[in-house]
Amino acid sequence: DAGVIQSPRHEVTEMGQEVTLRCKPISGHNSLFWYRQTMMRGLELLIYFNNNVPIDDSGMPEDRFSAKMPNASFSTLKIQPSEPRDSAVYFCASSPGGSNQPQHFGDGTRLSIL
Amino acid sequence: RKEVEQDPGPFNVPEGATVAFNCTYSNSASQSFFWYRQDCRKEPKLLMSVYSSGNEDGRFTAQLNRASQYISLLIRDSKLSDSATYLCVVNIRGGNTPLVFGKGTRLSVIA
């Protein structure tokens, strides 16, 4: 069974560049989540979607971050312009929806902004 | 008070030992509880759900104490491969809202 698929696995770019992270959730899952993980802060929820609609983006650090989910099988997280402090591992997760459902994570994108 | 709180560790235990982690949560109305495992440089993976009556999966036992608002994970006969970070996860806000992840407890099993 295909799990959550993220791309790219690694991204190294210079500050000021635009970065786009991609995610394909598990087919049939109604909820999609974007997280950022660092040693200092642990796993932080950035934004989540239910049925392709953004529900809560209060975790997005600032206006440089944006996320879209144009259809049930694809989502993007964009950082423009990127800064060194954005360096982290970004995870996408999906779940069937509902309060008793666990979330399933992709492999993550390891982002380094130089 | 943090929504989900765990002792960060590290817990360093010899192979074969029994080790237990606790996790406290802030909202007494929370309904869903999970333990995830995260290996170094990997994604979090679901280890087990935690049910009200407690549940067991091989060497792993999870328990819920609603009165004191904590969940626990017991690992018996520790293996080297159990070395990882264990994340306590709670549906703090109820309904169809995101799960809240603790910062994790690091376990190192030593030969």
PDB file of N, CA, C and O in Angstrom, chain B residues 16-90:
ATOM      1  N   GLY B  16      17.089  -6.385  27.711  1.00  0.00           N
ATOM      2  CA  GLY B  16      16.355  -7.275  28.596  1.00  0.00           C
ATOM      3  C   GLY B  16      15.633  -6.555  29.724  1.00  0.00           C
ATOM      4  O   GLY B  16      14.781  -7.149  30.395  1.00  0.00           O
ATOM      5  N   ALA B  17      15.927  -5.299  29.925  1.00  0.00           N
ATOM      6  CA  ALA B  17      15.296  -4.545  31.007  1.00  0.00           C
ATOM      7  C   ALA B  17      13.854  -4.195  30.649  1.00  0.00           C
ATOM      8  O   ALA B  17      13.453  -4.217  29.482  1.00  0.00           O
ATOM      9  N   THR B  18      13.103  -3.844  31.682  1.00  0.00           N
ATOM     10  CA  THR B  18      11.761  -3.302  31.503  1.00  0.00           C
ATOM     11  C   THR B  18      11.830  -1.797  31.748  1.00  0.00           C
ATOM     12  O   THR B  18      12.449  -1.352  32.708  1.00  0.00           O
ATOM     13  N   VAL B  19      11.210  -1.058  30.870  1.00  0.00           N
ATOM     14  CA  VAL B  19      11.241   0.404  30.995  1.00  0.00           C
ATOM     15  C   VAL B  19       9.836   0.949  30.787  1.00  0.00           C
ATOM     16  O   VAL B  19       9.049   0.389  30.013  1.00  0.00           O
ATOM     17  N   ALA B  20       9.520   2.008  31.504  1.00  0.00           N
ATOM     18  CA  ALA B  20       8.188   2.603  31.413  1.00  0.00           C
ATOM     19  C   ALA B  20       8.301   4.108  31.228  1.00  0.00           C
ATOM     20  O   ALA B  20       9.153   4.757  31.843  1.00  0.00           O
ATOM     21  N   PHE B  21       7.442   4.633  30.354  1.00  0.00           N
ATOM     22  CA  PHE B  21       7.353   6.080  30.146  1.00  0.00           C
ATOM     23  C   PHE B  21       5.952   6.533  30.515  1.00  0.00           C
ATOM     24  O   PHE B  21       4.982   5.855  30.208  1.00  0.00           O
ATOM     25  N   ASN B  22       5.879   7.715  31.104  1.00  0.00           N
ATOM     26  CA  ASN B  22       4.587   8.337  31.348  1.00  0.00           C
ATOM     27  C   ASN B  22       4.452   9.594  30.530  1.00  0.00           C
ATOM     28  O   ASN B  22       5.450  10.191  30.122  1.00  0.00           O
ATOM     29  N   CYS B  23       3.220  10.009  30.356  1.00  0.00           N
ATOM     30  CA  CYS B  23       2.933  11.229  29.616  1.00  0.00           C
ATOM     31  C   CYS B  23       1.678  11.828  30.234  1.00  0.00           C
ATOM     32  O   CYS B  23       0.702  11.112  30.454  1.00  0.00           O
ATOM     33  N   THR B  24       1.694  13.112  30.521  1.00  0.00           N
ATOM     34  CA  THR B  24       0.500  13.757  31.064  1.00  0.00           C
ATOM     35  C   THR B  24      -0.129  14.651  30.005  1.00  0.00           C
ATOM     36  O   THR B  24       0.558  15.169  29.116  1.00  0.00           O
ATOM     37  N   TYR B  25      -1.436  14.823  30.107  1.00  0.00           N
ATOM     38  CA  TYR B  25      -2.152  15.672  29.145  1.00  0.00           C
ATOM     39  C   TYR B  25      -3.057  16.621  29.905  1.00  0.00           C
ATOM     40  O   TYR B  25      -3.483  16.352  31.028  1.00  0.00           O
ATOM     41  N   SER B  26      -3.355  17.755  29.267  1.00  0.00           N
ATOM     42  CA  SER B  26      -3.984  18.853  30.000  1.00  0.00           C
ATOM     43  C   SER B  26      -5.516  18.816  30.010  1.00  0.00           C
ATOM     44  O   SER B  26      -6.133  19.342  30.935  1.00  0.00           O
ATOM     45  N   ASN B  27      -6.121  18.221  28.979  1.00  0.00           N
ATOM     46  CA  ASN B  27      -7.573  18.297  28.853  1.00  0.00           C
ATOM     47  C   ASN B  27      -8.225  16.984  29.277  1.00  0.00           C
ATOM     48  O   ASN B  27      -8.056  15.957  28.626  1.00  0.00           O
ATOM     49  N   SER B  28      -8.977  17.047  30.356  1.00  0.00           N
ATOM     50  CA  SER B  28      -9.596  15.829  30.883  1.00  0.00           C
ATOM     51  C   SER B  28     -10.624  15.236  29.924  1.00  0.00           C
ATOM     52  O   SER B  28     -10.998  14.072  30.057  1.00  0.00           O
ATOM     53  N   ALA B  29     -11.081  16.032  28.966  1.00  0.00           N
ATOM     54  CA  ALA B  29     -12.084  15.543  28.013  1.00  0.00           C
ATOM     55  C   ALA B  29     -11.456  14.858  26.796  1.00  0.00           C
ATOM     56  O   ALA B  29     -12.173  14.410  25.904  1.00  0.00           O
ATOM     57  N   SER B  30     -10.140  14.766  26.747  1.00  0.00           N
ATOM     58  CA  SER B  30      -9.465  14.129  25.614  1.00  0.00           C
ATOM     59  C   SER B  30      -9.960  12.702  25.449  1.00  0.00           C
ATOM     60  O   SER B  30     -10.166  11.989  26.437  1.00  0.00           O
ATOM     61  N   GLN B  31     -10.117  12.280  24.183  1.00  0.00           N
ATOM     62  CA  GLN B  31     -10.734  10.974  23.930  1.00  0.00           C
ATOM     63  C   GLN B  31      -9.804   9.966  23.266  1.00  0.00           C
ATOM     64  O   GLN B  31     -10.008   8.761  23.415  1.00  0.00           O
ATOM     65  N   SER B  32      -8.839  10.443  22.504  1.00  0.00           N
ATOM     66  CA  SER B  32      -8.003   9.508  21.740  1.00  0.00           C
ATOM     67  C   SER B  32      -6.541   9.678  22.122  1.00  0.00           C
ATOM     68  O   SER B  32      -6.066  10.809  22.257  1.00  0.00           O
ATOM     69  N   PHE B  33      -5.857   8.532  22.239  1.00  0.00           N
ATOM     70  CA  PHE B  33      -4.477   8.538  22.718  1.00  0.00           C
ATOM     71  C   PHE B  33      -3.666   7.520  21.920  1.00  0.00           C
ATOM     72  O   PHE B  33      -4.159   6.439  21.595  1.00  0.00           O
ATOM     73  N   PHE B  34      -2.424   7.906  21.629  1.00  0.00           N
ATOM     74  CA  PHE B  34      -1.576   7.029  20.834  1.00  0.00           C
ATOM     75  C   PHE B  34      -0.134   7.142  21.325  1.00  0.00           C
ATOM     76  O   PHE B  34       0.274   8.164  21.878  1.00  0.00           O
ATOM     77  N   TRP B  35       0.628   6.115  21.054  1.00  0.00           N
ATOM     78  CA  TRP B  35       2.086   6.191  21.154  1.00  0.00           C
ATOM     79  C   TRP B  35       2.659   6.020  19.756  1.00  0.00           C
ATOM     80  O   TRP B  35       2.279   5.106  19.021  1.00  0.00           O
ATOM     81  N   TYR B  36       3.558   6.932  19.404  1.00  0.00           N
ATOM     82  CA  TYR B  36       4.296   6.854  18.156  1.00  0.00           C
ATOM     83  C   TYR B  36       5.764   6.611  18.490  1.00  0.00           C
ATOM     84  O   TYR B  36       6.247   6.972  19.563  1.00  0.00           O
ATOM     85  N   ARG B  37       6.446   6.065  17.534  1.00  0.00           N
ATOM     86  CA  ARG B  37       7.882   5.849  17.656  1.00  0.00           C
ATOM     87  C   ARG B  37       8.560   6.599  16.518  1.00  0.00           C
ATOM     88  O   ARG B  37       8.086   6.590  15.372  1.00  0.00           O
ATOM     89  N   GLN B  38       9.674   7.269  16.834  1.00  0.00           N
ATOM     90  CA  GLN B  38      10.432   7.961  15.785  1.00  0.00           C
ATOM     91  C   GLN B  38      11.899   7.575  15.901  1.00  0.00           C
ATOM     92  O   GLN B  38      12.543   7.822  16.934  1.00  0.00           O
ATOM     93  N   ASP B  39      12.411   6.972  14.854  1.00  0.00           N
ATOM     94  CA  ASP B  39      13.839   6.661  14.773  1.00  0.00           C
ATOM     95  C   ASP B  39      14.579   7.888  14.253  1.00  0.00           C
ATOM     96  O   ASP B  39      13.990   8.758  13.608  1.00  0.00           O
ATOM     97  N   CYS B  40      15.875   7.907  14.540  1.00  0.00           N
ATOM     98  CA  CYS B  40      16.699   9.052  14.155  1.00  0.00           C
ATOM     99  C   CYS B  40      16.595   9.307  12.651  1.00  0.00           C
ATOM    100  O   CYS B  40      16.733   8.375  11.848  1.00  0.00           O
ATOM    101  N   ARG B  41      16.286  10.522  12.279  1.00  0.00           N
ATOM    102  CA  ARG B  41      16.227  10.950  10.880  1.00  0.00           C
ATOM    103  C   ARG B  41      15.120  10.226  10.091  1.00  0.00           C
ATOM    104  O   ARG B  41      15.203  10.093   8.873  1.00  0.00           O
ATOM    105  N   LYS B  42      14.096   9.786  10.810  1.00  0.00           N
ATOM    106  CA  LYS B  42      12.963   9.138  10.157  1.00  0.00           C
ATOM    107  C   LYS B  42      11.676   9.825  10.585  1.00  0.00           C
ATOM    108  O   LYS B  42      11.679  10.669  11.469  1.00  0.00           O
ATOM    109  N   GLU B  43      10.568   9.406   9.947  1.00  0.00           N
ATOM    110  CA  GLU B  43       9.284   9.977  10.302  1.00  0.00           C
ATOM    111  C   GLU B  43       8.689   9.271  11.522  1.00  0.00           C
ATOM    112  O   GLU B  43       9.004   8.122  11.794  1.00  0.00           O
ATOM    113  N   PRO B  44       7.789   9.959  12.254  1.00  0.00           N
ATOM    114  CA  PRO B  44       7.068   9.276  13.341  1.00  0.00           C
ATOM    115  C   PRO B  44       6.177   8.176  12.765  1.00  0.00           C
ATOM    116  O   PRO B  44       5.534   8.359  11.732  1.00  0.00           O
ATOM    117  N   LYS B  45       6.153   7.060  13.469  1.00  0.00           N
ATOM    118  CA  LYS B  45       5.298   5.948  13.037  1.00  0.00           C
ATOM    119  C   LYS B  45       4.434   5.504  14.205  1.00  0.00           C
ATOM    120  O   LYS B  45       4.898   5.440  15.349  1.00  0.00           O
ATOM    121  N   LEU B  46       3.191   5.168  13.894  1.00  0.00           N
ATOM    122  CA  LEU B  46       2.272   4.722  14.925  1.00  0.00           C
ATOM    123  C   LEU B  46       2.769   3.428  15.542  1.00  0.00           C
ATOM    124  O   LEU B  46       3.024   2.447  14.846  1.00  0.00           O
ATOM    125  N   LEU B  47       2.923   3.428  16.861  1.00  0.00           N
ATOM    126  CA  LEU B  47       3.302   2.216  17.580  1.00  0.00           C
ATOM    127  C   LEU B  47       2.047   1.488  18.039  1.00  0.00           C
ATOM    128  O   LEU B  47       1.866   0.309  17.778  1.00  0.00           O
ATOM    129  N   MET B  48       1.181   2.208  18.742  1.00  0.00           N
ATOM    130  CA  MET B  48      -0.060   1.606  19.191  1.00  0.00           C
ATOM    131  C   MET B  48      -1.022   2.675  19.674  1.00  0.00           C
ATOM    132  O   MET B  48      -0.614   3.744  20.108  1.00  0.00           O
ATOM    133  N   SER B  49      -2.305   2.354  19.550  1.00  0.00           N
ATOM    134  CA  SER B  49      -3.339   3.182  20.153  1.00  0.00           C
ATOM    135  C   SER B  49      -3.418   2.816  21.634  1.00  0.00           C
ATOM    136  O   SER B  49      -2.947   1.755  22.051  1.00  0.00           O
ATOM    137  N   VAL B  50      -3.994   3.712  22.420  1.00  0.00           N
ATOM    138  CA  VAL B  50      -4.161   3.453  23.848  1.00  0.00           C
ATOM    139  C   VAL B  50      -5.648   3.420  24.142  1.00  0.00           C
ATOM    140  O   VAL B  50      -6.358   4.411  23.912  1.00  0.00           O
ATOM    141  N   TYR B  51      -6.128   2.298  24.652  1.00  0.00           N
ATOM    142  CA  TYR B  51      -7.545   2.145  24.931  1.00  0.00           C
ATOM    143  C   TYR B  51      -7.808   2.285  26.419  1.00  0.00           C
ATOM    144  O   TYR B  51      -6.920   2.071  27.250  1.00  0.00           O
ATOM    145  N   SER B  52      -9.041   2.618  26.740  1.00  0.00           N
ATOM    146  CA  SER B  52      -9.400   2.900  28.137  1.00  0.00           C
ATOM    147  C   SER B  52      -9.072   1.760  29.081  1.00  0.00           C
ATOM    148  O   SER B  52      -8.658   1.979  30.219  1.00  0.00           O
ATOM    149  N   SER B  53      -9.237   0.541  28.573  1.00  0.00           N
ATOM    150  CA  SER B  53      -9.020  -0.618  29.440  1.00  0.00           C
ATOM    151  C   SER B  53      -7.574  -1.077  29.444  1.00  0.00           C
ATOM    152  O   SER B  53      -7.228  -2.066  30.075  1.00  0.00           O
ATOM    153  N   GLY B  54      -6.714  -0.346  28.711  1.00  0.00           N
ATOM    154  CA  GLY B  54      -5.326  -0.775  28.584  1.00  0.00           C
ATOM    155  C   GLY B  54      -5.209  -1.818  27.489  1.00  0.00           C
ATOM    156  O   GLY B  54      -6.167  -2.557  27.224  1.00  0.00           O
ATOM    157  N   ASN B  55      -4.079  -1.882  26.848  1.00  0.00           N
ATOM    158  CA  ASN B  55      -3.906  -2.851  25.772  1.00  0.00           C
ATOM    159  C   ASN B  55      -2.444  -3.227  25.627  1.00  0.00           C
ATOM    160  O   ASN B  55      -1.546  -2.486  26.037  1.00  0.00           O
ATOM    161  N   GLU B  56      -2.277  -4.400  25.049  1.00  0.00           N
ATOM    162  CA  GLU B  56      -0.946  -4.989  24.953  1.00  0.00           C
ATOM    163  C   GLU B  56      -0.687  -5.402  23.515  1.00  0.00           C
ATOM    164  O   GLU B  56      -1.582  -5.863  22.815  1.00  0.00           O
ATOM    165  N   ASP B  57       0.568  -5.232  23.089  1.00  0.00           N
ATOM    166  CA  ASP B  57       0.965  -5.701  21.754  1.00  0.00           C
ATOM    167  C   ASP B  57       2.358  -6.282  21.908  1.00  0.00           C
ATOM    168  O   ASP B  57       3.346  -5.550  21.901  1.00  0.00           O
ATOM    169  N   GLY B  58       2.423  -7.590  22.092  1.00  0.00           N
ATOM    170  CA  GLY B  58       3.711  -8.229  22.306  1.00  0.00           C
ATOM    171  C   GLY B  58       4.372  -7.735  23.580  1.00  0.00           C
ATOM    172  O   GLY B  58       3.797  -7.819  24.664  1.00  0.00           O
ATOM    173  N   ARG B  59       5.545  -7.158  23.441  1.00  0.00           N
ATOM    174  CA  ARG B  59       6.293  -6.681  24.619  1.00  0.00           C
ATOM    175  C   ARG B  59       5.847  -5.299  25.088  1.00  0.00           C
ATOM    176  O   ARG B  59       6.371  -4.786  26.082  1.00  0.00           O
ATOM    177  N   PHE B  60       4.925  -4.715  24.380  1.00  0.00           N
ATOM    178  CA  PHE B  60       4.497  -3.344  24.667  1.00  0.00           C
ATOM    179  C   PHE B  60       3.112  -3.326  25.314  1.00  0.00           C
ATOM    180  O   PHE B  60       2.196  -3.979  24.833  1.00  0.00           O
ATOM    181  N   THR B  61       2.996  -2.556  26.407  1.00  0.00           N
ATOM    182  CA  THR B  61       1.709  -2.390  27.088  1.00  0.00           C
ATOM    183  C   THR B  61       1.436  -0.908  27.258  1.00  0.00           C
ATOM    184  O   THR B  61       2.293  -0.166  27.742  1.00  0.00           O
ATOM    185  N   ALA B  62       0.248  -0.499  26.859  1.00  0.00           N
ATOM    186  CA  ALA B  62      -0.150   0.901  27.010  1.00  0.00           C
ATOM    187  C   ALA B  62      -1.302   0.970  27.991  1.00  0.00           C
ATOM    188  O   ALA B  62      -2.185   0.103  28.001  1.00  0.00           O
ATOM    189  N   GLN B  63      -1.293   2.008  28.835  1.00  0.00           N
ATOM    190  CA  GLN B  63      -2.378   2.176  29.801  1.00  0.00           C
ATOM    191  C   GLN B  63      -2.792   3.636  29.860  1.00  0.00           C
ATOM    192  O   GLN B  63      -1.994   4.542  29.604  1.00  0.00           O
ATOM    193  N   LEU B  64      -4.039   3.825  30.233  1.00  0.00           N
ATOM    194  CA  LEU B  64      -4.619   5.157  30.354  1.00  0.00           C
ATOM    195  C   LEU B  64      -5.151   5.330  31.769  1.00  0.00           C
ATOM    196  O   LEU B  64      -5.871   4.465  32.267  1.00  0.00           O
ATOM    197  N   ASN B  65      -4.802   6.426  32.390  1.00  0.00           N
ATOM    198  CA  ASN B  65      -5.339   6.770  33.702  1.00  0.00           C
ATOM    199  C   ASN B  65      -6.046   8.109  33.573  1.00  0.00           C
ATOM    200  O   ASN B  65      -5.417   9.173  33.604  1.00  0.00           O
ATOM    201  N   ARG B  66      -7.354   8.052  33.400  1.00  0.00           N
ATOM    202  CA  ARG B  66      -8.123   9.285  33.167  1.00  0.00           C
ATOM    203  C   ARG B  66      -8.146  10.171  34.412  1.00  0.00           C
ATOM    204  O   ARG B  66      -8.123  11.393  34.317  1.00  0.00           O
ATOM    205  N   ALA B  67      -8.229   9.570  35.572  1.00  0.00           N
ATOM    206  CA  ALA B  67      -8.338  10.359  36.803  1.00  0.00           C
ATOM    207  C   ALA B  67      -7.122  11.263  36.989  1.00  0.00           C
ATOM    208  O   ALA B  67      -7.237  12.416  37.395  1.00  0.00           O
ATOM    209  N   SER B  68      -5.961  10.725  36.663  1.00  0.00           N
ATOM    210  CA  SER B  68      -4.732  11.487  36.822  1.00  0.00           C
ATOM    211  C   SER B  68      -4.241  12.086  35.517  1.00  0.00           C
ATOM    212  O   SER B  68      -3.194  12.741  35.491  1.00  0.00           O
ATOM    213  N   GLN B  69      -4.976  11.846  34.449  1.00  0.00           N
ATOM    214  CA  GLN B  69      -4.668  12.413  33.129  1.00  0.00           C
ATOM    215  C   GLN B  69      -3.259  12.049  32.676  1.00  0.00           C
ATOM    216  O   GLN B  69      -2.436  12.945  32.366  1.00  0.00           O
ATOM    217  N   TYR B  70      -2.997  10.762  32.660  1.00  0.00           N
ATOM    218  CA  TYR B  70      -1.733  10.353  32.050  1.00  0.00           C
ATOM    219  C   TYR B  70      -1.906   9.030  31.334  1.00  0.00           C
ATOM    220  O   TYR B  70      -2.809   8.249  31.618  1.00  0.00           O
ATOM    221  N   ILE B  71      -1.017   8.817  30.374  1.00  0.00           N
ATOM    222  CA  ILE B  71      -0.914   7.524  29.713  1.00  0.00           C
ATOM    223  C   ILE B  71       0.499   7.006  29.905  1.00  0.00           C
ATOM    224  O   ILE B  71       1.421   7.786  30.168  1.00  0.00           O
ATOM    225  N   SER B  72       0.636   5.709  29.806  1.00  0.00           N
ATOM    226  CA  SER B  72       1.943   5.111  30.013  1.00  0.00           C
ATOM    227  C   SER B  72       2.237   4.087  28.933  1.00  0.00           C
ATOM    228  O   SER B  72       1.325   3.565  28.282  1.00  0.00           O
ATOM    229  N   LEU B  73       3.514   3.849  28.742  1.00  0.00           N
ATOM    230  CA  LEU B  73       3.985   2.818  27.816  1.00  0.00           C
ATOM    231  C   LEU B  73       5.033   2.001  28.547  1.00  0.00           C
ATOM    232  O   LEU B  73       5.995   2.548  29.071  1.00  0.00           O
ATOM    233  N   LEU B  74       4.802   0.695  28.585  1.00  0.00           N
ATOM    234  CA  LEU B  74       5.729  -0.231  29.235  1.00  0.00           C
ATOM    235  C   LEU B  74       6.348  -1.110  28.164  1.00  0.00           C
ATOM    236  O   LEU B  74       5.623  -1.687  27.351  1.00  0.00           O
ATOM    237  N   ILE B  75       7.659  -1.202  28.180  1.00  0.00           N
ATOM    238  CA  ILE B  75       8.358  -2.086  27.239  1.00  0.00           C
ATOM    239  C   ILE B  75       9.083  -3.144  28.061  1.00  0.00           C
ATOM    240  O   ILE B  75       9.931  -2.831  28.908  1.00  0.00           O
ATOM    241  N   ARG B  76       8.726  -4.395  27.809  1.00  0.00           N
ATOM    242  CA  ARG B  76       9.378  -5.503  28.519  1.00  0.00           C
ATOM    243  C   ARG B  76      10.472  -6.108  27.646  1.00  0.00           C
ATOM    244  O   ARG B  76      10.410  -6.043  26.416  1.00  0.00           O
ATOM    245  N   ASP B  77      11.461  -6.696  28.299  1.00  0.00           N
ATOM    246  CA  ASP B  77      12.526  -7.403  27.578  1.00  0.00           C
ATOM    247  C   ASP B  77      13.080  -6.525  26.444  1.00  0.00           C
ATOM    248  O   ASP B  77      13.050  -6.904  25.269  1.00  0.00           O
ATOM    249  N   SER B  78      13.581  -5.372  26.800  1.00  0.00           N
ATOM    250  CA  SER B  78      14.046  -4.393  25.810  1.00  0.00           C
ATOM    251  C   SER B  78      15.055  -4.989  24.844  1.00  0.00           C
ATOM    252  O   SER B  78      15.951  -5.747  25.238  1.00  0.00           O
ATOM    253  N   LYS B  79      14.920  -4.605  23.586  1.00  0.00           N
ATOM    254  CA  LYS B  79      15.859  -5.011  22.528  1.00  0.00           C
ATOM    255  C   LYS B  79      16.643  -3.772  22.073  1.00  0.00           C
ATOM    256  O   LYS B  79      16.168  -2.648  22.191  1.00  0.00           O
ATOM    257  N   LEU B  80      17.803  -4.034  21.487  1.00  0.00           N
ATOM    258  CA  LEU B  80      18.580  -2.921  20.932  1.00  0.00           C
ATOM    259  C   LEU B  80      17.742  -2.135  19.923  1.00  0.00           C
ATOM    260  O   LEU B  80      17.839  -0.906  19.834  1.00  0.00           O
ATOM    261  N   SER B  81      16.900  -2.847  19.184  1.00  0.00           N
ATOM    262  CA  SER B  81      16.092  -2.207  18.145  1.00  0.00           C
ATOM    263  C   SER B  81      14.970  -1.334  18.710  1.00  0.00           C
ATOM    264  O   SER B  81      14.307  -0.619  17.953  1.00  0.00           O
ATOM    265  N   ASP B  82      14.771  -1.383  20.013  1.00  0.00           N
ATOM    266  CA  ASP B  82      13.770  -0.498  20.622  1.00  0.00           C
ATOM    267  C   ASP B  82      14.298   0.912  20.813  1.00  0.00           C
ATOM    268  O   ASP B  82      13.540   1.825  21.142  1.00  0.00           O
ATOM    269  N   SER B  83      15.586   1.113  20.620  1.00  0.00           N
ATOM    270  CA  SER B  83      16.183   2.447  20.772  1.00  0.00           C
ATOM    271  C   SER B  83      15.533   3.398  19.768  1.00  0.00           C
ATOM    272  O   SER B  83      15.578   3.172  18.560  1.00  0.00           O
ATOM    273  N   ALA B  84      14.933   4.456  20.301  1.00  0.00           N
ATOM    274  CA  ALA B  84      14.189   5.405  19.466  1.00  0.00           C
ATOM    275  C   ALA B  84      13.637   6.488  20.385  1.00  0.00           C
ATOM    276  O   ALA B  84      13.844   6.455  21.597  1.00  0.00           O
ATOM    277  N   THR B  85      12.930   7.426  19.796  1.00  0.00           N
ATOM    278  CA  THR B  85      12.183   8.412  20.582  1.00  0.00           C
ATOM    279  C   THR B  85      10.718   8.033  20.539  1.00  0.00           C
ATOM    280  O   THR B  85      10.176   7.735  19.464  1.00  0.00           O
ATOM    281  N   TYR B  86      10.081   8.022  21.696  1.00  0.00           N
ATOM    282  CA  TYR B  86       8.680   7.624  21.805  1.00  0.00           C
ATOM    283  C   TYR B  86       7.834   8.869  22.067  1.00  0.00           C
ATOM    284  O   TYR B  86       8.055   9.595  23.042  1.00  0.00           O
ATOM    285  N   LEU B  87       6.887   9.084  21.176  1.00  0.00           N
ATOM    286  CA  LEU B  87       6.056  10.291  21.212  1.00  0.00           C
ATOM    287  C   LEU B  87       4.681   9.960  21.757  1.00  0.00           C
ATOM    288  O   LEU B  87       4.010   9.039  21.269  1.00  0.00           O
ATOM    289  N   CYS B  88       4.267  10.707  22.735  1.00  0.00           N
ATOM    290  CA  CYS B  88       2.922  10.604  23.292  1.00  0.00           C
ATOM    291  C   CYS B  88       2.019  11.519  22.479  1.00  0.00           C
ATOM    292  O   CYS B  88       2.376  12.681  22.223  1.00  0.00           O
ATOM    293  N   VAL B  89       0.874  11.024  22.058  1.00  0.00           N
ATOM    294  CA  VAL B  89       0.019  11.774  21.129  1.00  0.00           C
ATOM    295  C   VAL B  89      -1.422  11.728  21.624  1.00  0.00           C
ATOM    296  O   VAL B  89      -1.942  10.657  21.938  1.00  0.00           O
ATOM    297  N   VAL B  90      -2.050  12.894  21.678  1.00  0.00           N
ATOM    298  CA  VAL B  90      -3.391  12.998  22.259  1.00  0.00           C
ATOM    299  C   VAL B  90      -4.276  13.862  21.377  1.00  0.00           C
ATOM    300  O   VAL B  90      -3.823  14.897  20.857  1.00  0.00           O
TER     301      VAL B  90
END
